[in-house]
GROMACS .gro file of C-alpha atoms in nm:
model
  303
    1MET     CA    1  -3.222  -3.951  -0.474
    2ASP     CA    2  -2.883  -4.087  -0.576
    3LEU     CA    3  -2.717  -4.428  -0.568
    4ARG     CA    4  -2.529  -4.350  -0.248
    5GLN     CA    5  -2.856  -4.284  -0.066
    6VAL     CA    6  -2.999  -4.610  -0.194
    7ARG     CA    7  -2.695  -4.803  -0.071
    8TYR     CA    8  -2.705  -4.628   0.267
    9PHE     CA    9  -3.079  -4.697   0.300
   10VAL     CA   10  -3.041  -5.072   0.234
   11THR     CA   11  -2.754  -5.096   0.481
   12VAL     CA   12  -2.948  -4.912   0.754
   13ALA     CA   13  -3.251  -5.135   0.694
   14GLU     CA   14  -3.044  -5.453   0.712
   15LYS     CA   15  -2.836  -5.348   1.015
   16GLY     CA   16  -3.127  -5.202   1.211
   17SER     CA   17  -2.950  -4.885   1.323
   18ILE     CA   18  -2.776  -4.578   1.185
   19SER     CA   19  -2.462  -4.641   1.389
   20ALA     CA   20  -2.424  -5.003   1.276
   21ALA     CA   21  -2.478  -4.899   0.914
   22ALA     CA   22  -2.219  -4.621   0.945
   23ALA     CA   23  -1.963  -4.868   1.081
   24THR     CA   24  -2.032  -5.110   0.794
   25LEU     CA   25  -2.009  -4.831   0.535
   26HIS     CA   26  -1.699  -4.678   0.700
   27VAL     CA   27  -1.853  -4.330   0.706
   28ALA     CA   28  -1.956  -4.092   0.983
   29GLN     CA   29  -2.288  -4.159   1.154
   30SER     CA   30  -2.392  -3.800   1.090
   31ALA     CA   31  -2.338  -3.849   0.716
   32VAL     CA   32  -2.569  -4.151   0.709
   33SER     CA   33  -2.834  -3.968   0.915
   34ARG     CA   34  -2.822  -3.670   0.680
   35GLN     CA   35  -2.857  -3.881   0.367
   36MET     CA   36  -3.151  -4.068   0.518
   37ARG     CA   37  -3.325  -3.739   0.601
   38LEU     CA   38  -3.268  -3.615   0.244
   39LEU     CA   39  -3.401  -3.943   0.104
   40GLU     CA   40  -3.713  -3.920   0.320
   41GLU     CA   41  -3.769  -3.564   0.201
   42ASP     CA   42  -3.753  -3.685  -0.160
   43MET     CA   43  -3.992  -3.971  -0.078
   44GLY     CA   44  -4.240  -3.741   0.092
   45GLY     CA   45  -4.252  -3.925   0.423
   46PRO     CA   46  -4.062  -4.130   0.682
   47LEU     CA   47  -3.897  -4.455   0.580
   48PHE     CA   48  -3.793  -4.546   0.934
   49ASN     CA   49  -3.942  -4.536   1.281
   50ARG     CA   50  -3.656  -4.424   1.505
   51SER     CA   51  -3.607  -4.520   1.870
   52ILE     CA   52  -3.330  -4.560   2.125
   53ALA     CA   53  -3.303  -4.927   2.024
   54GLY     CA   54  -3.246  -4.842   1.657
   55VAL     CA   55  -3.466  -4.808   1.352
   56ALA     CA   56  -3.753  -5.009   1.205
   57LEU     CA   57  -3.894  -4.973   0.856
   58THR     CA   58  -4.229  -4.806   0.806
   59ASP     CA   59  -4.474  -4.950   0.554
   60SER     CA   60  -4.336  -4.714   0.288
   61GLY     CA   61  -3.984  -4.815   0.391
   62LEU     CA   62  -4.068  -5.181   0.339
   63MET     CA   63  -4.210  -5.096  -0.002
   64PHE     CA   64  -3.894  -4.909  -0.100
   65LEU     CA   65  -3.654  -5.173   0.035
   66GLU     CA   66  -3.758  -5.429  -0.223
   67ARG     CA   67  -3.701  -5.182  -0.506
   68ALA     CA   68  -3.379  -5.048  -0.356
   69ARG     CA   69  -3.227  -5.395  -0.346
   70PHE     CA   70  -3.330  -5.446  -0.706
   71ILE     CA   71  -3.162  -5.117  -0.808
   72LEU     CA   72  -2.835  -5.216  -0.642
   73ARG     CA   73  -2.841  -5.561  -0.802
   74GLU     CA   74  -2.896  -5.409  -1.146
   75VAL     CA   75  -2.607  -5.166  -1.098
   76GLU     CA   76  -2.381  -5.451  -0.988
   77SER     CA   77  -2.490  -5.663  -1.283
   78ALA     CA   78  -2.430  -5.381  -1.531
   79THR     CA   79  -2.084  -5.316  -1.386
   80GLN     CA   80  -1.990  -5.683  -1.418
   81ASP     CA   81  -2.121  -5.710  -1.774
   82VAL     CA   82  -1.931  -5.402  -1.893
   83SER     CA   83  -1.620  -5.529  -1.718
   84ASN     CA   84  -1.656  -5.864  -1.896
   85PHE     CA   85  -1.704  -5.689  -2.228
   86ASN     CA   86  -1.403  -5.463  -2.182
   87ARG     CA   87  -1.187  -5.768  -2.110
   88GLY     CA   88  -1.300  -5.911  -2.445
   89MET     CA   89  -1.513  -6.192  -2.305
   90ARG     CA   90  -1.840  -6.099  -2.481
   91GLY     CA   91  -2.025  -6.303  -2.220
   92PHE     CA   92  -1.944  -6.651  -2.348
   93HIS     CA   93  -1.612  -6.722  -2.179
   94ARG     CA   94  -1.555  -6.931  -1.866
   95ASP     CA   95  -1.449  -6.613  -1.684
   96VAL     CA   96  -1.793  -6.451  -1.709
   97ARG     CA   97  -1.878  -6.312  -1.365
   98GLY     CA   98  -2.199  -6.221  -1.190
   99SER     CA   99  -2.490  -6.394  -1.021
  100VAL     CA  100  -2.806  -6.566  -1.140
  101ARG     CA  101  -3.115  -6.630  -0.928
  102MET     CA  102  -3.373  -6.881  -1.050
  103SER     CA  103  -3.671  -7.055  -0.893
  104ALA     CA  104  -3.846  -7.366  -1.023
  105ALA     CA  105  -4.147  -7.573  -0.929
  106PRO     CA  106  -4.037  -7.832  -0.669
  107THR     CA  107  -4.074  -8.133  -0.898
  108ILE     CA  108  -3.867  -7.954  -1.163
  109GLY     CA  109  -3.606  -7.841  -0.912
  110GLN     CA  110  -3.559  -8.197  -0.788
  111ALA     CA  111  -3.495  -8.317  -1.141
  112LEU     CA  112  -3.295  -8.024  -1.276
  113HIS     CA  113  -3.115  -7.816  -1.013
  114GLY     CA  114  -2.840  -8.060  -0.917
  115ARG     CA  115  -2.731  -8.159  -1.265
  116LEU     CA  116  -2.768  -7.801  -1.389
  117ALA     CA  117  -2.551  -7.658  -1.111
  118LEU     CA  118  -2.278  -7.920  -1.157
  119ASP     CA  119  -2.251  -7.864  -1.530
  120PHE     CA  120  -2.277  -7.486  -1.520
  121ARG     CA  121  -2.027  -7.438  -1.238
  122ALA     CA  122  -1.774  -7.648  -1.428
  123ARG     CA  123  -1.805  -7.420  -1.729
  124PHE     CA  124  -1.863  -7.085  -1.557
  125PRO     CA  125  -1.702  -7.105  -1.211
  126GLN     CA  126  -1.712  -6.727  -1.155
  127VAL     CA  127  -2.093  -6.709  -1.169
  128GLN     CA  128  -2.277  -6.738  -0.839
  129LEU     CA  129  -2.599  -6.941  -0.856
  130GLU     CA  130  -2.902  -6.909  -0.628
  131LEU     CA  131  -3.144  -7.190  -0.712
  132THR     CA  132  -3.465  -7.222  -0.512
  133GLU     CA  133  -3.787  -7.420  -0.532
  134SER     CA  134  -4.124  -7.247  -0.510
  135TRP     CA  135  -4.472  -7.284  -0.649
  136SER     CA  136  -4.549  -7.093  -0.967
  137GLU     CA  137  -4.754  -6.814  -0.810
  138ASP     CA  138  -4.477  -6.729  -0.564
  139ALA     CA  139  -4.207  -6.755  -0.831
  140LEU     CA  140  -4.392  -6.516  -1.061
  141HIS     CA  141  -4.432  -6.265  -0.778
  142ARG     CA  142  -4.060  -6.281  -0.705
  143LEU     CA  143  -3.984  -6.240  -1.074
  144SER     CA  144  -4.208  -5.934  -1.097
  145THR     CA  145  -4.037  -5.770  -0.801
  146GLY     CA  146  -3.689  -5.844  -0.933
  147THR     CA  147  -3.573  -6.075  -0.655
  148ILE     CA  148  -3.505  -6.352  -0.908
  149ASP     CA  149  -3.390  -6.337  -1.271
  150MET     CA  150  -3.597  -6.623  -1.415
  151ALA     CA  151  -3.835  -6.899  -1.314
  152ILE     CA  152  -3.964  -7.230  -1.443
  153VAL     CA  153  -4.341  -7.228  -1.391
  154SER     CA  154  -4.652  -7.418  -1.498
  155ASN     CA  155  -4.939  -7.302  -1.719
  156PRO     CA  156  -4.885  -6.934  -1.647
  157GLY     CA  157  -5.168  -6.787  -1.851
  158ASN     CA  158  -5.135  -6.438  -1.994
  159LEU     CA  159  -4.927  -6.187  -1.797
  160GLU     CA  160  -4.836  -5.870  -1.986
  161HIS     CA  161  -4.514  -5.806  -1.796
  162ILE     CA  162  -4.370  -6.160  -1.827
  163ASP     CA  163  -4.231  -6.349  -2.127
  164PHE     CA  164  -4.287  -6.726  -2.130
  165THR     CA  165  -4.095  -6.982  -2.336
  166PRO     CA  166  -4.227  -7.341  -2.321
  167LEU     CA  167  -3.954  -7.582  -2.207
  168MET     CA  168  -4.109  -7.924  -2.154
  169LYS     CA  169  -4.415  -8.122  -2.048
  170GLN     CA  170  -4.454  -8.347  -1.746
  171GLU     CA  171  -4.679  -8.649  -1.754
  172THR     CA  172  -4.887  -8.698  -1.441
  173ALA     CA  173  -4.970  -8.995  -1.221
  174VAL     CA  174  -5.195  -9.098  -0.933
  175PHE     CA  175  -5.014  -9.248  -0.633
  176CYS     CA  176  -5.200  -9.486  -0.402
  177LEU     CA  177  -5.134  -9.757  -0.142
  178PRO     CA  178  -5.046 -10.103  -0.278
  179GLY     CA  179  -5.355 -10.261  -0.124
  180ALA     CA  180  -5.599 -10.011  -0.272
  181LYS     CA  181  -5.850 -10.128  -0.532
  182LEU     CA  182  -5.713  -9.866  -0.768
  183ALA     CA  183  -5.367 -10.026  -0.748
  184THR     CA  184  -5.476 -10.313  -0.974
  185ARG     CA  185  -5.502 -10.075  -1.270
  186SER     CA  186  -5.224  -9.935  -1.489
  187SER     CA  187  -5.382  -9.597  -1.563
  188VAL     CA  188  -5.679  -9.368  -1.502
  189HIS     CA  189  -5.830  -9.098  -1.720
  190ALA     CA  190  -5.821  -8.742  -1.596
  191ARG     CA  191  -6.203  -8.733  -1.594
  192GLU     CA  192  -6.208  -9.010  -1.331
  193LEU     CA  193  -6.019  -8.791  -1.085
  194ARG     CA  194  -6.346  -8.613  -1.012
  195LYS     CA  195  -6.469  -8.931  -0.840
  196LEU     CA  196  -6.150  -9.003  -0.644
  197PRO     CA  197  -6.032  -8.860  -0.307
  198ILE     CA  198  -5.741  -8.676  -0.461
  199ILE     CA  199  -5.471  -8.482  -0.278
  200ILE     CA  200  -5.327  -8.218  -0.507
  201SER     CA  201  -5.126  -7.896  -0.500
  202GLN     CA  202  -5.279  -7.561  -0.589
  203GLY     CA  203  -5.078  -7.529  -0.910
  204LEU     CA  204  -5.160  -7.878  -1.037
  205ARG     CA  205  -5.524  -7.831  -0.947
  206ARG     CA  206  -5.536  -7.510  -1.148
  207SER     CA  207  -5.382  -7.688  -1.449
  208LEU     CA  208  -5.612  -7.988  -1.413
  209GLU     CA  209  -5.928  -7.779  -1.386
  210ALA     CA  210  -5.825  -7.568  -1.685
  211GLN     CA  211  -5.823  -7.886  -1.893
  212HIS     CA  212  -6.103  -8.092  -1.736
  213GLY     CA  213  -6.330  -7.867  -1.530
  214ALA     CA  214  -6.389  -7.828  -1.158
  215MET     CA  215  -6.249  -8.087  -0.917
  216GLN     CA  216  -6.326  -8.154  -0.551
  217PRO     CA  217  -6.004  -8.274  -0.388
  218VAL     CA  218  -6.022  -8.421  -0.041
  219ILE     CA  219  -5.722  -8.201   0.043
  220GLN     CA  220  -5.545  -7.926  -0.150
  221MET     CA  221  -5.192  -7.895  -0.022
  222ASP     CA  222  -4.859  -7.746  -0.126
  223GLY     CA  223  -4.569  -7.956   0.000
  224LEU     CA  224  -4.442  -8.283  -0.146
  225GLU     CA  225  -4.358  -8.445   0.187
  226GLY     CA  226  -4.700  -8.365   0.332
  227ILE     CA  227  -4.880  -8.500   0.027
  228ALA     CA  228  -4.679  -8.823   0.040
  229GLN     CA  229  -4.745  -8.859   0.413
  230LEU     CA  230  -5.121  -8.818   0.374
  231THR     CA  231  -5.124  -9.069   0.088
  232ARG     CA  232  -4.941  -9.328   0.302
  233ALA     CA  233  -5.192  -9.263   0.581
  234GLY     CA  234  -5.475  -9.361   0.345
  235ILE     CA  235  -5.637  -9.015   0.345
  236GLY     CA  236  -5.653  -9.008  -0.034
  237VAL     CA  237  -5.455  -9.056  -0.353
  238ALA     CA  238  -5.189  -8.811  -0.467
  239VAL     CA  239  -5.187  -8.641  -0.806
  240MET     CA  240  -4.828  -8.564  -0.898
  241PRO     CA  241  -4.598  -8.537  -1.201
  242GLY     CA  242  -4.482  -8.888  -1.286
  243SER     CA  243  -4.117  -8.777  -1.291
  244VAL     CA  244  -4.106  -8.777  -0.909
  245LEU     CA  245  -4.068  -9.155  -0.921
  246ARG     CA  246  -3.716  -9.105  -1.057
  247THR     CA  247  -3.615  -8.793  -0.864
  248SER     CA  248  -3.744  -8.848  -0.508
  249ASN     CA  249  -3.759  -9.132  -0.257
  250LEU     CA  250  -4.082  -8.996  -0.108
  251TRP     CA  251  -4.295  -9.211  -0.337
  252GLN     CA  252  -4.120  -9.545  -0.296
  253GLY     CA  253  -4.360  -9.820  -0.191
  254LEU     CA  254  -4.661  -9.646  -0.343
  255VAL     CA  255  -4.825  -9.758  -0.668
  256ALA     CA  256  -4.820  -9.507  -0.955
  257LEU     CA  257  -5.090  -9.508  -1.224
  258ARG     CA  258  -5.044  -9.293  -1.532
  259ILE     CA  259  -5.313  -9.027  -1.582
  260GLN     CA  260  -5.438  -9.023  -1.938
  261GLY     CA  261  -5.530  -8.684  -2.086
  262PHE     CA  262  -5.345  -8.466  -1.837
  263SER     CA  263  -4.992  -8.331  -1.868
  264VAL     CA  264  -4.839  -8.009  -1.737
  265THR     CA  265  -4.647  -7.765  -1.956
  266ARG     CA  266  -4.352  -7.595  -1.789
  267ALA     CA  267  -4.224  -7.263  -1.922
  268LEU     CA  268  -3.921  -7.045  -1.860
  269ALA     CA  269  -4.040  -6.704  -1.740
  270VAL     CA  270  -3.844  -6.377  -1.756
  271ALA     CA  271  -3.955  -6.019  -1.699
  272LYS     CA  272  -4.027  -5.814  -2.011
  273GLY     CA  273  -3.820  -5.501  -2.062
  274ARG     CA  274  -3.567  -5.585  -1.792
  275PRO     CA  275  -3.201  -5.597  -1.900
  276VAL     CA  276  -3.060  -5.950  -1.900
  277SER     CA  277  -2.708  -5.996  -1.766
  278LEU     CA  278  -2.446  -6.193  -1.956
  279ALA     CA  279  -2.441  -6.444  -1.672
  280ALA     CA  280  -2.817  -6.493  -1.704
  281LYS     CA  281  -2.787  -6.537  -2.081
  282VAL     CA  282  -2.535  -6.819  -2.056
  283PHE     CA  283  -2.734  -6.977  -1.773
  284ARG     CA  284  -3.048  -6.977  -1.984
  285GLY     CA  285  -2.858  -7.165  -2.253
  286ALA     CA  286  -2.749  -7.418  -1.992
  287ILE     CA  287  -3.111  -7.467  -1.879
  288GLU     CA  288  -3.227  -7.539  -2.232
  289GLU     CA  289  -2.938  -7.783  -2.282
  290GLN     CA  290  -3.011  -7.976  -1.962
  291VAL     CA  291  -3.384  -7.987  -2.033
  292GLY     CA  292  -3.296  -8.137  -2.371
  293HIS     CA  293  -3.096  -8.410  -2.197
  294CYS     CA  294  -3.389  -8.480  -1.961
  295ILE     CA  295  -3.622  -8.517  -2.259
  296GLU     CA  296  -3.376  -8.758  -2.425
  297GLU     CA  297  -3.373  -8.966  -2.105
  298GLY     CA  298  -3.753  -8.978  -2.096
  299LEU     CA  299  -3.783  -8.778  -1.775
  300PHE     CA  300  -3.984  -8.505  -1.951
  301LEU     CA  301  -4.175  -8.477  -2.278
  302PRO     CA  302  -4.112  -8.212  -2.548
  303ALA     CA  303  -4.319  -7.896  -2.497
   0.00000   0.00000   0.00000
């Protein structure tokens, strides 16, 4: 297997046919077909199911596609880094080039992504950013497979293939309707949540139960809009990071009570042993800087 075969394979998979891939690659269709046959011989089995309509990936083809895309991204990143170095930039000049892909928990993304992108693009306009929001479990899976470069996740536990650096803590709050009996209070203790009809995400529930034992939520749900909607409908009370009051309009009109004894630590996660591009290095510095500003403003707590 060589790099050309990997590039041809990804193009065929994305275009859905040998002929369309050949046109995109500006090579003969027979050349693409031959390289795909050689690649399948090396792999020990078919990567495509072929038909008159085109090609479709087999299960082994789907497995290889994820890794093939990662290989091509790493080659591109290495080329850009060496090019930067040879131009004397050493990775800390505004002309650093490349791309950075990061995912963060939704409540972190709402607070951080906009201000981070504005500041970073002003300083490093040649770096392409792909910022997404996803729950910690999904983000860690994407990090493991190489589809993102870093992630901000909650209470990750011990994963041998991932490095975690604590960034900040988020205080938590219960959100309820103004007319609820609970609304007359200013706070609740985390232990009391066991007696309340809480609506909580999977990640927060995992963090809460790690600190205070098993809980019985009325609904476990991932999705900020859905949780807010159910809370307004009187189905239960929402357990959320308190920072959402300042970063989202979803919670306006609801009463927020601080939860005593329960905060969530957020950590920056990167894959162990994977080369880090110069673009990713400067972006990590920008993350730490912006988190510091958020802590100064009282949006987050120090880790």
